[in-house]
Amino acid sequence: MAKADKTATMSRLHSAARLARTALAARLLAHGFYAGQDQIMLALDREDGQTPGNLAGKLGVRPPTITKTINRLQAQGFLEKRASNADARQAHIFLTESGRETIRAIEKSVKKTEKQALKG
């Protein structure tokens, strides 16, 4: 593939990714979520009770970023922090009942966005 073709392909991929992120952000906002919060919620749905450090590692973000997002989700009533039984300095993050109830809406938002992106 010629360099110009590679550049054009990469440009289209970047544009498609940006459009998908924008569409997903709008869908999530309708359910009270901001960009990035969905990933934490879905990670906890797969494995509840993770530490902030573990979540940060799995999602590829820095611990201060995950802490800020966890605090916002906790203030919204979607998550709760509990001290570790083994080490009270360590927190574990759990979905609340309200948080569990929103998982389906998040999953539907992601699927609709994927479907729209692949539709063209």
XYZ file of N, CA and C in Angstrom:
360
model
N 0.855 -1.174 0.000
C 0.000 0.000 0.000
C 0.899 1.234 0.000
N 0.579 2.179 -0.852
C 1.355 3.411 -0.965
C 1.187 4.250 0.294
N 2.205 5.081 0.555
C 2.181 5.915 1.758
C 0.951 6.825 1.797
N 0.575 7.391 0.663
C -0.599 8.277 0.605
C -1.868 7.506 0.956
N -1.950 6.252 0.500
C -3.116 5.423 0.821
C -3.159 5.105 2.316
N -2.006 4.823 2.899
C -1.945 4.542 4.337
C -2.377 5.765 5.142
N -1.903 6.925 4.717
C -2.257 8.167 5.408
C -3.759 8.423 5.317
N -4.320 8.228 4.149
C -5.760 8.434 3.962
C -6.565 7.436 4.794
N -6.111 6.193 4.823
C -6.802 5.169 5.617
C -6.753 5.511 7.096
N -5.597 5.912 7.581
C -5.465 6.280 8.999
C -6.326 7.493 9.327
N -6.395 8.434 8.421
C -7.227 9.621 8.631
C -8.700 9.233 8.744
N -9.135 8.324 7.883
C -10.532 7.857 7.946
C -10.805 7.105 9.244
N -9.857 6.293 9.673
C -10.018 5.560 10.940
C -10.127 6.519 12.122
N -9.291 7.530 12.145
C -9.342 8.530 13.221
C -10.687 9.257 13.217
N -11.147 9.612 12.031
C -12.442 10.301 11.927
C -13.582 9.404 12.394
N -13.552 8.146 11.986
C -14.600 7.205 12.394
C -14.587 7.004 13.907
N -13.396 6.888 14.485
C -13.289 6.715 15.940
C -13.816 7.945 16.672
N -13.482 9.120 16.182
C -13.954 10.358 16.804
C -15.478 10.456 16.737
N -16.043 10.142 15.587
C -17.500 10.176 15.430
C -18.182 9.158 16.350
N -17.595 7.980 16.469
C -18.164 6.950 17.350
C -18.102 7.399 18.809
N -16.972 7.989 19.220
C -16.849 8.481 20.606
C -17.877 9.572 20.889
N -18.064 10.468 19.922
C -19.036 11.554 20.090
C -20.454 11.002 20.200
N -20.790 10.046 19.346
C -22.130 9.441 19.382
C -22.352 8.695 20.694
N -21.349 7.947 21.144
C -21.480 7.211 22.405
C -21.617 8.175 23.577
N -20.834 9.238 23.579
C -20.908 10.222 24.668
C -22.311 10.814 24.766
N -22.934 11.103 23.633
C -24.293 11.656 23.639
C -25.294 10.644 24.188
N -25.141 9.397 23.789
C -26.055 8.353 24.295
C -25.879 8.153 25.800
N -24.639 8.136 26.256
C -24.375 7.934 27.683
C -24.885 9.105 28.510
N -24.726 10.313 27.990
C -25.177 11.501 28.712
C -26.687 11.454 28.959
N -27.410 10.859 28.038
C -28.861 10.717 28.202
C -29.207 9.852 29.418
N -28.249 9.033 29.864
C -28.444 8.173 31.040
C -27.694 8.698 32.262
N -27.113 9.897 32.140
C -26.425 10.508 33.271
C -24.958 10.168 33.392
N -24.363 9.640 32.336
C -22.951 9.264 32.375
C -22.118 10.171 31.486
N -20.874 10.361 31.893
C -19.906 11.102 31.096
C -18.955 10.108 30.448
N -18.277 10.542 29.407
C -17.333 9.681 28.697
C -16.325 9.082 29.674
N -16.087 7.807 29.544
C -15.132 7.101 30.393
C -15.774 6.411 31.584
N -16.883 6.942 32.060
C -17.547 6.321 33.204
C -18.111 4.953 32.831
N -18.523 4.816 31.589
C -19.093 3.542 31.146
C -18.103 2.402 31.287
N -16.834 2.675 31.007
C -15.827 1.617 31.080
C -15.638 1.109 32.510
N -15.677 2.012 33.471
C -15.562 1.606 34.875
C -16.772 0.777 35.278
N -17.948 1.237 34.896
C -19.178 0.517 35.236
C -19.170 -0.890 34.636
N -18.784 -1.010 33.376
C -18.760 -2.318 32.726
C -17.684 -3.222 33.323
N -16.535 -2.649 33.685
C -15.476 -3.445 34.322
C -15.947 -3.987 35.668
N -16.677 -3.180 36.418
C -17.197 -3.639 37.710
C -18.342 -4.629 37.524
N -19.083 -4.506 36.454
C -20.129 -5.489 36.177
C -19.509 -6.860 35.908
N -18.356 -6.869 35.242
C -17.659 -8.127 34.971
C -17.013 -8.686 36.231
N -16.466 -7.791 37.064
C -15.770 -8.209 38.293
C -15.949 -7.117 39.348
N -16.962 -7.263 40.164
C -17.267 -6.278 41.201
C -16.229 -6.366 42.318
N -16.006 -5.261 43.008
C -15.113 -5.255 44.160
C -13.645 -5.068 43.837
N -13.338 -4.510 42.683
C -11.945 -4.270 42.316
C -11.399 -3.051 43.057
N -10.090 -2.981 43.163
C -9.451 -1.804 43.746
C -9.313 -0.742 42.657
N -9.195 0.526 43.047
C -8.971 1.571 42.041
C -7.722 1.309 41.195
N -6.661 0.834 41.821
C -5.433 0.544 41.079
C -5.627 -0.545 40.043
N -6.370 -1.571 40.408
C -6.660 -2.656 39.480
C -7.492 -2.145 38.306
N -8.508 -1.343 38.606
C -9.332 -0.759 37.542
C -8.488 0.112 36.613
N -7.635 0.941 37.188
C -6.783 1.820 36.379
C -5.914 0.997 35.436
N -5.320 -0.070 35.959
C -4.481 -0.934 35.133
C -5.251 -1.590 34.000
N -6.429 -2.100 34.303
C -7.236 -2.769 33.278
C -7.729 -1.805 32.204
N -7.998 -0.567 32.599
C -8.545 0.403 31.648
C -7.471 1.270 30.993
N -6.233 1.118 31.436
C -5.137 1.865 30.824
C -5.150 3.353 31.128
N -5.575 3.705 32.351
C -5.562 5.107 32.770
C -4.751 5.242 34.051
N -4.413 6.476 34.388
C -3.622 6.720 35.590
C -4.513 6.658 36.830
N -3.972 6.204 37.958
C -4.761 6.125 39.197
C -5.474 7.420 39.594
N -4.854 8.613 39.474
C -5.602 9.827 39.834
C -6.849 10.032 38.965
N -6.762 9.644 37.704
C -7.907 9.769 36.805
C -9.029 8.845 37.248
N -8.686 7.615 37.584
C -9.709 6.650 37.987
C -10.339 7.070 39.308
N -9.540 7.624 40.214
C -10.060 8.060 41.514
C -11.086 9.172 41.337
N -10.781 10.127 40.478
C -11.713 11.235 40.226
C -13.028 10.714 39.640
N -12.929 9.791 38.699
C -14.124 9.243 38.065
C -14.928 8.393 39.046
N -14.253 7.609 39.865
C -14.931 6.807 40.893
C -15.676 7.726 41.854
N -15.030 8.802 42.275
C -15.681 9.739 43.200
C -16.943 10.349 42.587
N -16.871 10.681 41.312
C -18.045 11.252 40.636
C -19.168 10.204 40.549
N -18.824 8.974 40.186
C -19.827 7.909 40.100
C -20.423 7.590 41.468
N -19.600 7.696 42.498
C -20.093 7.478 43.858
C -21.076 8.592 44.237
N -20.742 9.829 43.903
C -21.632 10.958 44.193
C -22.958 10.827 43.436
N -22.915 10.200 42.266
C -24.123 9.977 41.475
C -24.939 8.788 41.997
N -24.362 8.040 42.926
C -25.071 6.905 43.515
C -24.909 5.591 42.775
N -23.959 5.514 41.826
C -23.774 4.301 41.043
C -22.760 3.331 41.652
N -21.845 3.850 42.466
C -20.786 3.036 43.071
C -20.699 3.308 44.557
N -20.070 2.363 45.266
C -19.729 2.599 46.664
C -18.338 2.033 46.929
N -17.624 2.692 47.828
C -16.303 2.234 48.249
C -16.460 1.516 49.581
N -15.731 0.415 49.716
C -15.700 -0.306 50.984
C -14.244 -0.596 51.326
N -13.930 -0.455 52.600
C -12.570 -0.754 53.049
C -12.318 -2.252 52.926
N -11.093 -2.592 52.593
C -10.691 -3.990 52.492
C -10.708 -4.638 53.870
N -11.104 -5.893 53.929
C -11.048 -6.636 55.190
C -9.607 -6.890 55.608
N -8.731 -7.059 54.631
C -7.333 -7.360 54.912
C -6.520 -6.112 55.243
N -6.866 -4.975 54.634
C -6.099 -3.743 54.820
C -7.059 -2.558 54.710
N -7.388 -1.951 55.829
C -8.379 -0.865 55.860
C -7.953 0.346 55.027
N -6.667 0.447 54.690
C -6.207 1.557 53.849
C -6.595 1.349 52.390
N -6.884 0.119 52.042
C -7.218 -0.236 50.660
C -8.733 -0.256 50.474
N -9.202 0.402 49.430
C -10.641 0.424 49.135
C -10.958 -0.537 47.994
N -12.155 -1.064 48.039
C -12.693 -1.868 46.946
C -13.949 -1.163 46.456
N -14.162 -1.205 45.157
C -15.262 -0.469 44.543
C -16.342 -1.455 44.098
N -17.579 -1.139 44.469
C -18.706 -2.009 44.153
C -19.818 -1.206 43.485
N -20.526 -1.852 42.578
C -21.727 -1.259 42.002
C -22.822 -1.229 43.064
N -23.579 -0.156 43.105
C -24.768 -0.109 43.956
C -25.916 -0.740 43.162
N -27.057 -0.886 43.797
C -28.229 -1.405 43.083
C -28.573 -0.482 41.916
N -28.495 0.816 42.141
C -28.741 1.791 41.077
C -27.733 1.610 39.944
N -26.480 1.359 40.301
C -25.445 1.119 39.301
C -25.725 -0.120 38.475
N -26.145 -1.186 39.141
C -26.477 -2.427 38.425
C -27.632 -2.213 37.443
N -28.589 -1.402 37.859
C -29.758 -1.150 37.008
C -29.399 -0.381 35.738
N -28.293 0.337 35.746
C -27.910 1.133 34.571
C -27.028 0.369 33.586
N -26.526 -0.788 33.983
C -25.615 -1.541 33.112
C -26.264 -1.841 31.765
N -27.499 -2.264 31.772
C -28.191 -2.587 30.512
C -28.256 -1.357 29.602
N -28.518 -0.191 30.159
C -28.576 1.036 29.355
C -27.210 1.348 28.750
N -26.154 1.138 29.515
C -24.796 1.365 28.999
C -24.514 0.388 27.862
N -24.806 -0.886 28.084
C -24.558 -1.896 27.049
C -25.346 -1.589 25.773
N -26.592 -1.165 25.918
C -27.399 -0.815 24.744
C -26.805 0.386 24.016
N -26.317 1.368 24.766
C -25.694 2.548 24.151
C -24.467 2.154 23.344
N -23.649 1.277 23.911
C -22.439 0.816 23.222
C -22.822 0.047 21.958
N -23.788 -0.854 22.069
C -24.198 -1.659 20.905
C -24.805 -0.797 19.807
N -25.627 0.178 20.173
C -26.214 1.075 19.166
C -25.126 1.867 18.454
N -24.135 2.315 19.214
C -23.040 3.079 18.622
C -22.225 2.203 17.683
N -21.930 0.971 18.102
C -21.188 0.047 17.240
C -21.965 -0.239 15.956
N -23.258 -0.477 16.105
C -24.100 -0.770 14.943
C -24.113 0.409 13.975
N -24.246 1.622 14.526
C -24.249 2.824 13.693
C -22.906 2.990 12.982
N -21.813 2.748 13.694
C -20.483 2.918 13.104
C -20.242 1.912 11.979
N -20.706 0.690 12.166
C -20.476 -0.338 11.152
C -21.446 -0.236 9.977
N -22.546 0.457 10.214
C -23.548 0.653 9.165
C -23.033 1.601 8.082
N -22.242 2.578 8.517
C -21.657 3.501 7.553
C -22.338 4.799 7.418
